[in-house]
């Protein structure tokens, strides 16, 4: 049973050096930045509502988040946290920086921005779609990315032993990214920078990987048959490397 705390009149809130267990924190119409700093959250619900036109950001810093759910009508920043068995649901920008995210779920609304910066991520199941920006810097391991539609972003990462299913990437840079031992199912890259990108020992499921109007200069495909990749009007396609 969660213990409710309802915040109605304040424009922001702050928790510092606290242990929050079995807590349900509900806040309405926050403005500005609210802080959860150096806290341990276990089995908590953070539920933030806003009226049309108001804007707020929740910052979770230098803490631990276990078995918890964030439902945020606004931006959510998580910096240097250990996050496990939790759900992050944001209707604004979601930025996770310098931490560990494992066995957790990301739920995103259409049109928002997702940034993973310096994050070691494991077992993310993301069902968000139509992201305005999709940016990753770090390591993704055993992740599931489903139904992503991106329109910009920079990915400079190692994506390992993961599943990309029904994803459409447009105007996104994957330069020097390594995609290794992943399952790619109905994945399309359009007008993307794939310079020096490596696809290694991937399993292409159902249909070929589609690259359309992309720059694939120096791209490498290791242990992949040529028939598994469909190049459409790609710059540098005649010089890509298929290596067995």
Coordinates of N, CA and C in Angstrom, one line a residue:
X1 N 0.8 -1.2 0.0 CA 0.0 0.0 0.0 C 0.9 1.2 0.0
X2 N 0.7 2.1 -1.0 CA 1.5 3.3 -1.1 C 0.9 4.4 -0.2
X3 N 1.8 5.2 0.4 CA 1.5 6.3 1.3 C 1.4 7.6 0.4
X4 N 0.2 8.2 0.3 CA 0.2 9.3 -0.6 C 0.6 10.7 0.0
X5 N 1.4 11.4 -0.8 CA 1.7 12.8 -0.5 C 1.2 13.7 -1.7
X6 N 0.3 14.6 -1.4 CA -0.3 15.4 -2.5 C 0.2 16.8 -2.4
X7 N 0.8 17.3 -3.5 CA 1.3 18.7 -3.5 C 0.4 19.5 -4.5
X8 N -0.3 20.4 -3.9 CA -1.3 21.2 -4.7 C -1.0 22.6 -4.9
X9 N -0.5 23.3 -3.9 CA -0.4 24.7 -3.9 C 1.0 25.2 -4.3
X10 N 2.0 24.3 -4.1 CA 3.4 24.7 -4.4 C 3.7 24.7 -5.9
X11 N 4.7 25.5 -6.3 CA 5.1 25.5 -7.7 C 6.2 24.5 -8.0
X12 N 6.9 24.0 -6.9 CA 7.9 23.0 -7.0 C 8.1 22.3 -5.7
X13 N 8.9 21.3 -5.7 CA 9.2 20.5 -4.5 C 10.6 20.1 -4.5
X14 N 11.1 19.7 -3.3 CA 12.5 19.2 -3.2 C 12.6 18.1 -2.1
X15 N 13.3 17.0 -2.5 CA 13.6 16.0 -1.5 C 15.1 15.9 -1.5
X16 N 15.8 15.9 -0.4 CA 17.3 15.8 -0.3 C 17.7 14.8 0.8
X17 N 18.6 13.9 0.3 CA 19.1 12.8 1.2 C 18.0 12.1 2.0
X18 N 17.0 11.7 1.2 CA 15.8 11.0 1.8 C 15.8 9.6 1.4
X19 N 15.1 8.8 2.2 CA 14.8 7.4 1.8 C 13.3 7.4 1.7
X20 N 12.9 7.2 0.4 CA 11.4 7.2 0.1 C 11.0 5.7 -0.3
X21 N 10.2 5.1 0.5 CA 9.8 3.8 0.3 C 8.3 3.7 0.4
X22 N 7.7 3.0 -0.6 CA 6.2 2.9 -0.6 C 5.5 4.2 -0.6
X23 N 6.1 5.2 -1.3 CA 5.5 6.6 -1.3 C 4.8 6.8 -2.6
X24 N 3.7 7.6 -2.6 CA 3.0 8.0 -3.8 C 3.0 9.5 -3.7
X25 N 3.8 10.2 -4.6 CA 3.9 11.6 -4.6 C 3.1 12.2 -5.8
X26 N 2.1 12.9 -5.5 CA 1.3 13.5 -6.6 C 1.4 15.0 -6.5
X27 N 1.7 15.6 -7.7 CA 1.8 17.1 -7.7 C 1.0 17.6 -8.9
X28 N 0.5 18.8 -8.7 CA -0.4 19.5 -9.7 C 0.2 20.8 -10.1
X29 N 0.3 21.1 -11.4 CA 0.6 22.4 -12.0 C 1.9 23.0 -11.4
X30 N 3.0 22.2 -11.4 CA 4.2 22.7 -11.0 C 4.8 23.7 -12.1
X31 N 5.6 24.6 -11.6 CA 6.3 25.5 -12.5 C 7.8 25.5 -12.2
X32 N 8.7 25.4 -13.2 CA 10.1 25.4 -12.9 C 10.6 24.0 -12.6
X33 N 11.7 24.0 -11.7 CA 12.4 22.8 -11.5 C 12.1 22.2 -10.1
X34 N 11.8 21.0 -10.0 CA 11.7 20.2 -8.7 C 12.8 19.2 -8.6
X35 N 13.3 19.0 -7.4 CA 14.5 18.2 -7.2 C 14.2 17.0 -6.3
X36 N 14.8 15.9 -6.8 CA 14.9 14.7 -5.9 C 16.4 14.3 -5.9
X37 N 17.1 14.8 -4.8 CA 18.6 14.8 -4.8 C 19.1 13.8 -3.8
X38 N 20.0 12.9 -4.2 CA 20.7 12.0 -3.3 C 19.7 11.2 -2.5
X39 N 18.7 10.7 -3.1 CA 17.6 9.9 -2.5 C 17.6 8.5 -3.0
X40 N 17.1 7.6 -2.1 CA 16.8 6.2 -2.4 C 15.3 6.1 -2.6
X41 N 14.8 5.7 -3.8 CA 13.4 5.5 -4.0 C 13.2 4.0 -4.2
X42 N 12.3 3.4 -3.4 CA 11.9 2.0 -3.5 C 10.4 1.9 -3.5
X43 N 9.9 1.3 -4.6 CA 8.5 1.1 -4.7 C 7.7 2.4 -4.6
X44 N 8.1 3.4 -5.4 CA 7.4 4.7 -5.3 C 6.7 5.1 -6.6
X45 N 5.7 5.9 -6.5 CA 5.1 6.5 -7.7 C 5.2 8.0 -7.6
X46 N 5.8 8.6 -8.7 CA 5.9 10.0 -8.8 C 5.0 10.4 -9.9
X47 N 3.9 11.1 -9.6 CA 2.9 11.4 -10.6 C 2.7 12.9 -10.7
X48 N 3.0 13.5 -11.8 CA 3.0 14.9 -12.0 C 2.0 15.3 -13.0
X49 N 1.0 16.1 -12.7 CA 0.0 16.6 -13.6 C 0.2 18.1 -13.9
X50 N -0.2 18.5 -15.1 CA -0.1 19.9 -15.4 C -1.3 20.4 -16.3
X51 N -1.7 21.6 -16.1 CA -2.7 22.2 -17.0 C -2.0 22.6 -18.3
X52 N -2.8 22.8 -19.3 CA -2.3 23.2 -20.6 C -1.6 24.6 -20.5
X53 N -0.4 24.6 -21.0 CA 0.3 25.9 -21.0 C 1.4 26.0 -19.9
X54 N 1.2 25.2 -18.8 CA 2.3 25.2 -17.8 C 3.4 24.3 -18.1
X55 N 4.6 24.5 -17.6 CA 5.7 23.7 -17.9 C 6.6 23.5 -16.6
X56 N 7.1 22.3 -16.5 CA 7.9 22.0 -15.3 C 9.0 20.9 -15.7
X57 N 10.0 20.8 -14.8 CA 11.0 19.7 -15.0 C 11.3 19.1 -13.7
X58 N 11.4 17.8 -13.7 CA 11.8 17.0 -12.5 C 13.2 16.5 -12.7
X59 N 14.1 16.8 -11.8 CA 15.5 16.4 -11.8 C 15.7 15.4 -10.7
X60 N 16.2 14.2 -11.1 CA 16.5 13.2 -10.1 C 18.0 13.0 -10.2
X61 N 18.7 13.3 -9.1 CA 20.2 13.4 -9.1 C 20.8 12.5 -8.1
X62 N 21.9 11.8 -8.5 CA 22.8 11.1 -7.6 C 22.1 10.2 -6.6
X63 N 21.2 9.4 -7.1 CA 20.4 8.5 -6.2 C 20.2 7.1 -6.8
X64 N 19.3 6.4 -6.2 CA 18.9 5.1 -6.6 C 17.4 5.0 -6.7
X65 N 17.0 4.4 -7.8 CA 15.6 4.2 -8.1 C 15.3 2.7 -8.3
X66 N 14.5 2.1 -7.5 CA 14.2 0.7 -7.6 C 12.7 0.5 -7.6
X67 N 12.2 -0.3 -8.5 CA 10.8 -0.7 -8.5 C 9.9 0.5 -8.4
X68 N 10.1 1.5 -9.2 CA 9.4 2.7 -9.1 C 8.8 3.2 -10.4
X69 N 7.8 4.0 -10.4 CA 7.2 4.5 -11.6 C 7.1 6.0 -11.6
X70 N 7.6 6.6 -12.7 CA 7.6 8.1 -12.9 C 6.5 8.3 -14.0
X71 N 5.5 9.1 -13.7 CA 4.5 9.6 -14.7 C 4.6 11.1 -14.7
X72 N 5.3 11.7 -15.7 CA 5.6 13.1 -15.7 C 5.0 13.8 -16.8
X73 N 4.1 14.8 -16.5 CA 3.6 15.7 -17.6 C 4.6 16.9 -17.7
X74 N 5.7 16.6 -18.3 CA 6.8 17.6 -18.4 C 8.1 17.0 -18.7
X75 N 9.2 17.7 -18.4 CA 10.5 17.1 -18.7 C 11.0 16.3 -17.5
X76 N 11.8 15.3 -17.8 CA 12.4 14.5 -16.7 C 13.9 14.3 -17.0
X77 N 14.7 14.7 -16.1 CA 16.2 14.6 -16.1 C 16.6 13.6 -15.0
X78 N 17.4 12.6 -15.4 CA 18.0 11.7 -14.4 C 19.5 11.7 -14.6
X79 N 20.2 12.1 -13.5 CA 21.7 12.3 -13.6 C 22.4 11.5 -12.6
X80 N 23.3 10.6 -13.0 CA 24.1 9.8 -12.1 C 23.2 9.0 -11.1
X81 N 22.3 8.2 -11.7 CA 21.5 7.4 -10.8 C 21.7 5.9 -11.2
X82 N 21.4 5.0 -10.3 CA 21.2 3.6 -10.5 C 19.7 3.3 -10.6
X83 N 19.2 2.9 -11.7 CA 17.8 2.7 -11.9 C 17.5 1.2 -12.3
X84 N 16.6 0.6 -11.6 CA 16.4 -0.8 -11.8 C 14.9 -1.2 -11.6
X85 N 14.4 -2.0 -12.5 CA 13.0 -2.5 -12.4 C 12.0 -1.3 -12.3
X86 N 12.2 -0.3 -13.1 CA 11.4 0.9 -13.0 C 10.8 1.3 -14.3
X87 N 9.8 2.2 -14.3 CA 9.1 2.7 -15.5 C 9.3 4.2 -15.5
X88 N 9.8 4.7 -16.7 CA 9.9 6.1 -16.9 C 9.0 6.5 -18.0
X89 N 8.0 7.3 -17.6 CA 6.9 7.7 -18.5 C 6.9 9.3 -18.6
X90 N 7.4 9.8 -19.7 CA 7.5 11.3 -19.8 C 6.7 11.8 -21.0
X91 N 6.0 12.9 -20.8 CA 5.4 13.6 -21.9 C 6.2 14.8 -22.4
X92 N 7.3 15.0 -21.8 CA 8.3 16.0 -22.3 C 9.6 15.4 -22.6
X93 N 10.7 16.2 -22.6 CA 12.0 15.7 -22.9 C 12.5 14.7 -21.8
X94 N 13.0 13.6 -22.2 CA 13.6 12.6 -21.2 C 15.1 12.6 -21.5
X95 N 15.9 12.9 -20.5 CA 17.3 13.0 -20.6 C 17.9 12.2 -19.4
X96 N 18.6 11.1 -19.8 CA 19.2 10.2 -18.8 C 20.7 10.3 -19.0
X97 N 21.5 10.8 -18.0 CA 22.9 11.0 -18.1 C 23.7 10.4 -17.0
X98 N 24.8 9.7 -17.5 CA 25.8 9.2 -16.5 C 25.2 8.3 -15.4
X99 N 24.7 7.2 -15.8 CA 24.1 6.3 -14.8 C 23.9 4.9 -15.4
X100 N 23.3 4.1 -14.6 CA 22.9 2.7 -15.0 C 21.4 2.5 -15.0
X101 N 20.9 2.0 -16.1 CA 19.5 1.8 -16.3 C 19.3 0.3 -16.7
X102 N 18.8 -0.5 -15.8 CA 18.6 -1.9 -16.1 C 17.3 -2.4 -15.8
X103 N 16.9 -3.4 -16.6 CA 15.6 -4.1 -16.5 C 14.4 -3.1 -16.3
X104 N 14.4 -2.0 -17.1 CA 13.5 -0.9 -16.9 C 12.8 -0.6 -18.2
X105 N 11.7 0.1 -18.2 CA 10.9 0.4 -19.3 C 10.8 1.9 -19.5
X106 N 10.9 2.4 -20.7 CA 10.8 3.8 -21.1 C 9.5 3.9 -21.9
X107 N 8.6 4.8 -21.4 CA 7.4 5.1 -22.2 C 7.4 6.6 -22.6
X108 N 7.3 6.8 -23.9 CA 7.4 8.2 -24.4 C 6.2 8.6 -25.2
X109 N 5.9 9.9 -25.2 CA 4.9 10.4 -26.0 C 5.4 10.9 -27.4
X110 N 4.6 10.9 -28.3 CA 5.0 11.4 -29.7 C 5.5 12.8 -29.6
X111 N 6.5 13.1 -30.4 CA 7.0 14.5 -30.6 C 8.0 14.9 -29.5
X112 N 8.4 14.1 -28.6 CA 9.3 14.5 -27.5 C 10.7 14.1 -27.9
X113 N 11.6 14.4 -27.0 CA 13.1 14.1 -27.2 C 13.6 13.1 -26.2
X114 N 14.3 12.1 -26.7 CA 15.0 11.2 -25.8 C 16.5 11.3 -25.9
X115 N 17.2 11.5 -24.8 CA 18.6 11.5 -24.8 C 19.2 10.6 -23.8
X116 N 20.1 9.7 -24.2 CA 20.8 8.8 -23.3 C 22.3 9.2 -23.4
X117 N 22.9 9.7 -22.4 CA 24.2 10.3 -22.5 C 25.1 9.7 -21.4
X118 N 26.1 8.8 -21.9 CA 27.0 8.2 -21.0 C 26.3 7.2 -20.1
X119 N 25.3 6.6 -20.6 CA 24.4 5.6 -19.8 C 24.8 4.2 -20.2
X120 N 25.0 3.4 -19.2 CA 25.0 1.9 -19.4 C 23.6 1.4 -19.3
X121 N 23.0 1.0 -20.4 CA 21.6 0.6 -20.4 C 21.4 -0.9 -20.7
X122 N 20.6 -1.5 -19.9 CA 20.3 -2.9 -20.1 C 18.8 -3.1 -20.0
X123 N 18.3 -3.9 -21.0 CA 16.9 -4.3 -21.0 C 15.9 -3.2 -20.9
X124 N 16.1 -2.2 -21.9 CA 15.1 -1.2 -22.0 C 14.1 -1.6 -23.0
X125 N 12.8 -1.5 -22.7 CA 11.8 -1.8 -23.7 C 11.0 -0.5 -23.9
X126 N 11.3 0.1 -25.1 CA 10.8 1.4 -25.4 C 9.7 1.3 -26.4
X127 N 8.5 1.8 -26.1 CA 7.4 1.8 -27.0 C 7.0 3.2 -27.5
X128 N 7.8 4.1 -27.2 CA 7.6 5.5 -27.7 C 7.7 5.5 -29.2
X129 N 7.1 6.5 -29.8 CA 7.3 6.7 -31.3 C 7.2 8.1 -31.7
X130 N 7.6 8.4 -32.9 CA 7.6 9.8 -33.5 C 8.4 10.7 -32.6
X131 N 9.6 10.4 -32.3 CA 10.4 11.3 -31.4 C 11.0 12.4 -32.3
X132 N 11.0 13.6 -31.7 CA 11.6 14.8 -32.4 C 13.1 14.7 -32.4
X133 N 13.7 14.0 -31.4 CA 15.1 13.8 -31.3 C 15.4 12.5 -30.6
X134 N 16.4 11.8 -31.1 CA 16.8 10.5 -30.5 C 18.3 10.5 -30.5
X135 N 18.9 10.7 -29.3 CA 20.3 10.8 -29.2 C 20.8 9.9 -28.1
X136 N 21.9 9.2 -28.4 CA 22.5 8.2 -27.5 C 24.0 8.4 -27.5
X137 N 24.6 8.4 -26.4 CA 26.0 8.3 -26.2 C 26.3 7.4 -25.1
X138 N 26.9 6.2 -25.5 CA 27.1 5.2 -24.4 C 27.0 3.8 -24.9
X139 N 26.5 2.9 -24.0 CA 26.4 1.5 -24.3 C 25.0 1.0 -24.1
X140 N 24.4 0.4 -25.1 CA 23.1 -0.3 -24.9 C 23.3 -1.8 -25.0
X141 N 22.9 -2.5 -24.0 CA 23.1 -3.9 -24.0 C 21.7 -4.6 -23.7
X142 N 21.3 -5.6 -24.4 CA 20.1 -6.4 -24.2 C 18.9 -5.4 -24.1
X143 N 18.8 -4.5 -25.0 CA 17.7 -3.6 -25.1 C 16.7 -4.0 -26.1
X144 N 15.5 -3.5 -26.0 CA 14.4 -3.7 -27.0 C 13.9 -2.3 -27.3
X145 N 14.1 -1.9 -28.6 CA 13.6 -0.6 -29.1 C 12.5 -0.9 -30.1
X146 N 11.3 -0.6 -29.8 CA 10.1 -0.9 -30.6 C 9.4 0.3 -31.1
X147 N 9.0 0.3 -32.4 CA 8.1 1.3 -32.9 C 8.7 2.7 -32.9
X148 N 10.0 2.9 -32.9 CA 10.6 4.2 -32.9 C 10.5 4.8 -34.3
X149 N 10.1 6.1 -34.3 CA 10.2 6.9 -35.5 C 10.9 8.2 -35.1
X150 N 12.1 8.4 -35.6 CA 12.9 9.6 -35.2 C 13.1 10.5 -36.4
X151 N 13.2 11.8 -36.1 CA 13.3 12.8 -37.2 C 14.6 13.6 -37.1
X152 N 15.4 13.3 -36.0 CA 16.7 13.9 -35.9 C 17.4 13.3 -34.7
X153 N 18.7 13.6 -34.6 CA 19.5 13.1 -33.4 C 20.9 12.6 -33.8
X154 N 21.7 12.3 -32.8 CA 23.0 11.9 -32.9 C 23.2 10.6 -32.1
X155 N 23.6 9.5 -32.7 CA 23.8 8.3 -32.0 C 25.3 8.0 -32.1
X156 N 26.0 7.9 -31.0 CA 27.4 7.6 -31.0 C 27.6 6.5 -29.9
X157 N 27.3 5.3 -30.3 CA 27.1 4.3 -29.2 C 27.6 2.9 -29.7
X158 N 27.7 2.0 -28.8 CA 27.7 0.6 -29.1 C 26.4 0.0 -28.7
X159 N 25.7 -0.6 -29.6 CA 24.4 -1.3 -29.4 C 24.7 -2.8 -29.5
X160 N 24.5 -3.5 -28.4 CA 25.0 -4.9 -28.4 C 23.8 -5.8 -27.9
X161 N 23.7 -6.9 -28.6 CA 22.7 -8.0 -28.2 C 21.3 -7.4 -28.0
X162 N 20.9 -6.6 -28.9 CA 19.6 -5.9 -28.7 C 18.6 -6.2 -29.8
X163 N 17.4 -5.7 -29.6 CA 16.4 -5.9 -30.6 C 15.9 -4.5 -31.1
X164 N 15.9 -4.3 -32.4 CA 15.3 -3.1 -33.0 C 14.2 -3.6 -33.9
X165 N 12.9 -3.2 -33.5 CA 11.8 -3.8 -34.2 C 10.9 -2.7 -34.7
X166 N 10.6 -2.7 -36.0 CA 9.7 -1.7 -36.6 C 10.1 -0.3 -36.3
X167 N 11.4 0.0 -36.6 CA 12.0 1.3 -36.3 C 12.2 2.0 -37.6
X168 N 12.0 3.4 -37.6 CA 12.2 4.2 -38.8 C 13.1 5.4 -38.3
X169 N 14.3 5.5 -38.8 CA 15.2 6.5 -38.4 C 15.4 7.5 -39.6
X170 N 15.1 8.8 -39.4 CA 15.3 9.8 -40.4 C 16.1 10.9 -39.9
X171 N 17.0 11.4 -40.8 CA 17.9 12.6 -40.5 C 18.6 12.4 -39.2
X172 N 19.1 11.2 -38.9 CA 19.8 10.8 -37.7 C 21.2 10.4 -38.0
X173 N 22.2 10.9 -37.2 CA 23.6 10.5 -37.4 C 23.9 9.3 -36.6
X174 N 24.4 8.2 -37.2 CA 24.9 7.1 -36.5 C 26.4 6.9 -36.8
X175 N 27.1 8.0 -37.1 CA 28.5 7.9 -37.5 C 29.4 7.2 -36.5
X176 N 30.1 6.2 -36.9 CA 31.0 5.4 -36.1 C 30.3 4.6 -35.0
X177 N 29.0 4.4 -35.1 CA 28.3 3.5 -34.2 C 28.5 2.1 -34.5
X178 N 28.6 1.2 -33.5 CA 28.7 -0.2 -33.7 C 27.4 -0.9 -33.3
X179 N 26.8 -1.6 -34.2 CA 25.6 -2.4 -33.9 C 26.0 -3.9 -34.1
X180 N 26.1 -4.6 -32.9 CA 26.7 -5.9 -32.9 C 25.8 -6.9 -32.3
X181 N 25.6 -8.0 -33.0 CA 24.8 -9.2 -32.5 C 23.4 -8.7 -32.1
X182 N 22.8 -7.9 -33.0 CA 21.4 -7.5 -32.8 C 20.4 -8.1 -33.7
X183 N 19.2 -8.2 -33.3 CA 18.1 -8.6 -34.2 C 17.5 -7.3 -34.8
X184 N 17.4 -7.2 -36.1 CA 16.9 -6.0 -36.8 C 15.7 -6.5 -37.6
X185 N 14.5 -6.0 -37.2 CA 13.3 -6.5 -37.8 C 12.5 -5.3 -38.3
X186 N 12.3 -5.2 -39.6 CA 11.6 -4.1 -40.2 C 12.2 -2.7 -39.8
X187 N 13.5 -2.6 -40.1 CA 14.2 -1.4 -39.7 C 14.6 -0.6 -41.0
X188 N 14.3 0.7 -41.0 CA 14.6 1.6 -42.1 C 15.4 2.8 -41.6
X189 N 16.5 3.1 -42.4 CA 17.3 4.3 -42.2 C 17.1 5.2 -43.4
X190 N 16.6 6.4 -43.3 CA 16.4 7.3 -44.4 C 17.1 8.6 -44.2
X191 N 17.9 9.0 -45.2 CA 18.7 10.3 -45.1 C 19.5 10.4 -43.8
X192 N 20.1 9.3 -43.5 CA 20.9 9.2 -42.2 C 22.4 9.2 -42.6
X193 N 23.2 9.7 -41.6 CA 24.7 9.6 -41.7 C 25.1 8.3 -41.1
X194 N 25.5 7.4 -42.0 CA 26.0 6.1 -41.5 C 27.5 5.9 -41.8
X195 N 28.2 7.0 -41.9 CA 29.7 6.9 -42.1 C 30.4 6.1 -41.1
X196 N 31.2 5.1 -41.6 CA 32.0 4.3 -40.7 C 31.2 3.5 -39.6
X197 N 29.9 3.4 -39.9 CA 29.1 2.6 -39.0 C 29.3 1.1 -39.3
X198 N 29.3 0.3 -38.2 CA 29.5 -1.1 -38.3 C 28.3 -1.9 -37.9
X199 N 27.8 -2.8 -38.8 CA 26.8 -3.8 -38.5 C 27.5 -5.1 -38.4
X200 N 27.6 -5.7 -37.3 CA 28.4 -6.9 -37.1 C 27.5 -8.1 -36.6
X201 N 27.5 -9.2 -37.3 CA 26.9 -10.4 -36.8 C 25.4 -10.2 -36.4
X202 N 24.7 -9.4 -37.2 CA 23.3 -9.1 -36.9 C 22.4 -10.1 -37.6
X203 N 21.2 -10.3 -37.0 CA 20.2 -11.1 -37.6 C 19.1 -10.2 -38.2
X204 N 19.0 -10.3 -39.5 CA 18.0 -9.4 -40.2 C 16.8 -10.3 -40.4
X205 N 15.7 -9.8 -39.8 CA 14.5 -10.6 -39.7 C 13.4 -10.1 -40.6
X206 N 12.7 -11.0 -41.3 CA 11.5 -10.7 -42.1 C 11.8 -10.1 -43.4
X207 N 12.5 -9.0 -43.4 CA 12.8 -8.3 -44.7 C 14.2 -7.6 -44.6
X208 N 14.8 -7.3 -45.7 CA 16.1 -6.7 -45.7 C 16.2 -5.4 -44.9
X209 N 17.3 -5.1 -44.4 CA 17.6 -3.8 -43.8 C 17.6 -2.7 -44.9
X210 N 16.8 -1.7 -44.8 CA 16.6 -0.7 -45.8 C 17.4 0.6 -45.4
X211 N 18.3 1.0 -46.4 CA 19.0 2.2 -46.2 C 18.7 3.1 -47.5
X212 N 18.1 4.2 -47.3 CA 17.6 5.1 -48.4 C 18.1 6.5 -48.2
X213 N 18.8 7.0 -49.3 CA 19.3 8.3 -49.3 C 20.3 8.6 -48.1
X214 N 21.1 7.6 -47.8 CA 22.0 7.7 -46.7 C 23.4 7.8 -47.2
X215 N 24.3 8.4 -46.3 CA 25.7 8.4 -46.6 C 26.3 7.2 -45.9
X216 N 26.8 6.2 -46.6 CA 27.3 5.0 -46.1 C 28.8 4.8 -46.3
X217 N 29.5 5.9 -46.5 CA 30.9 5.9 -46.8 C 31.6 5.2 -45.6
X218 N 32.4 4.2 -46.0 CA 33.2 3.5 -44.9 C 32.4 2.6 -44.1
X219 N 31.1 2.4 -44.3 CA 30.3 1.4 -43.5 C 30.8 0.0 -43.7
X220 N 30.7 -0.8 -42.6 CA 31.1 -2.2 -42.7 C 30.0 -3.1 -42.3
X221 N 29.9 -4.2 -43.0 CA 28.9 -5.2 -42.7 C 29.6 -6.5 -42.5
X222 N 29.7 -7.0 -41.3 CA 30.5 -8.2 -40.9 C 29.5 -9.4 -40.8
X223 N 29.9 -10.4 -41.5 CA 29.1 -11.7 -41.4 C 27.6 -11.4 -41.8
X224 N 27.4 -10.6 -42.8 CA 26.0 -10.3 -43.3 C 26.1 -10.5 -44.8
X225 N 25.1 -11.2 -45.4 CA 25.1 -11.4 -46.8 C 24.6 -10.0 -47.5
X226 N 25.1 -9.8 -48.7 CA 24.7 -8.6 -49.4 C 23.2 -8.5 -49.6
X227 N 22.5 -9.6 -49.7 CA 21.1 -9.6 -49.9 C 20.3 -9.2 -48.7
X228 N 20.9 -9.1 -47.6 CA 20.2 -8.7 -46.3 C 20.1 -7.2 -46.2
X229 N 20.8 -6.4 -47.1 CA 20.8 -5.0 -47.0 C 20.3 -4.4 -48.4
X230 N 19.3 -3.5 -48.3 CA 18.8 -2.9 -49.5 C 19.2 -1.4 -49.6
X231 N 20.2 -1.1 -50.5 CA 20.6 0.3 -50.6 C 19.8 1.0 -51.7
X232 N 19.2 2.2 -51.3 CA 18.4 2.9 -52.3 C 19.0 4.4 -52.3
X233 N 19.6 4.7 -53.4 CA 20.2 6.0 -53.7 C 21.1 6.5 -52.5
X234 N 21.9 5.5 -52.1 CA 22.9 5.8 -51.0 C 24.2 6.3 -51.5
X235 N 24.8 7.3 -50.9 CA 26.1 7.8 -51.3 C 27.2 6.8 -50.7
X236 N 28.1 6.4 -51.6 CA 29.2 5.5 -51.1 C 28.8 4.0 -51.0
X237 N 27.6 3.6 -51.6 CA 27.2 2.3 -51.4 C 28.1 1.3 -52.2
X238 N 28.7 1.8 -53.3 CA 29.5 0.9 -54.1 C 30.8 0.6 -53.4
X239 N 31.2 1.2 -52.3 CA 32.4 1.0 -51.7 C 32.3 0.5 -50.2
X240 N 31.1 0.1 -49.9 CA 30.9 -0.4 -48.5 C 31.6 -1.8 -48.4
X241 N 31.9 -2.2 -47.2 CA 32.7 -3.5 -47.0 C 31.8 -4.5 -46.4
X242 N 31.6 -5.6 -47.2 CA 31.0 -6.8 -46.7 C 32.1 -7.8 -46.4
X243 N 32.2 -8.2 -45.1 CA 33.3 -9.0 -44.7 C 32.7 -10.2 -44.0
X244 N 33.2 -11.4 -44.5 CA 32.7 -12.6 -43.9 C 33.6 -13.0 -42.7

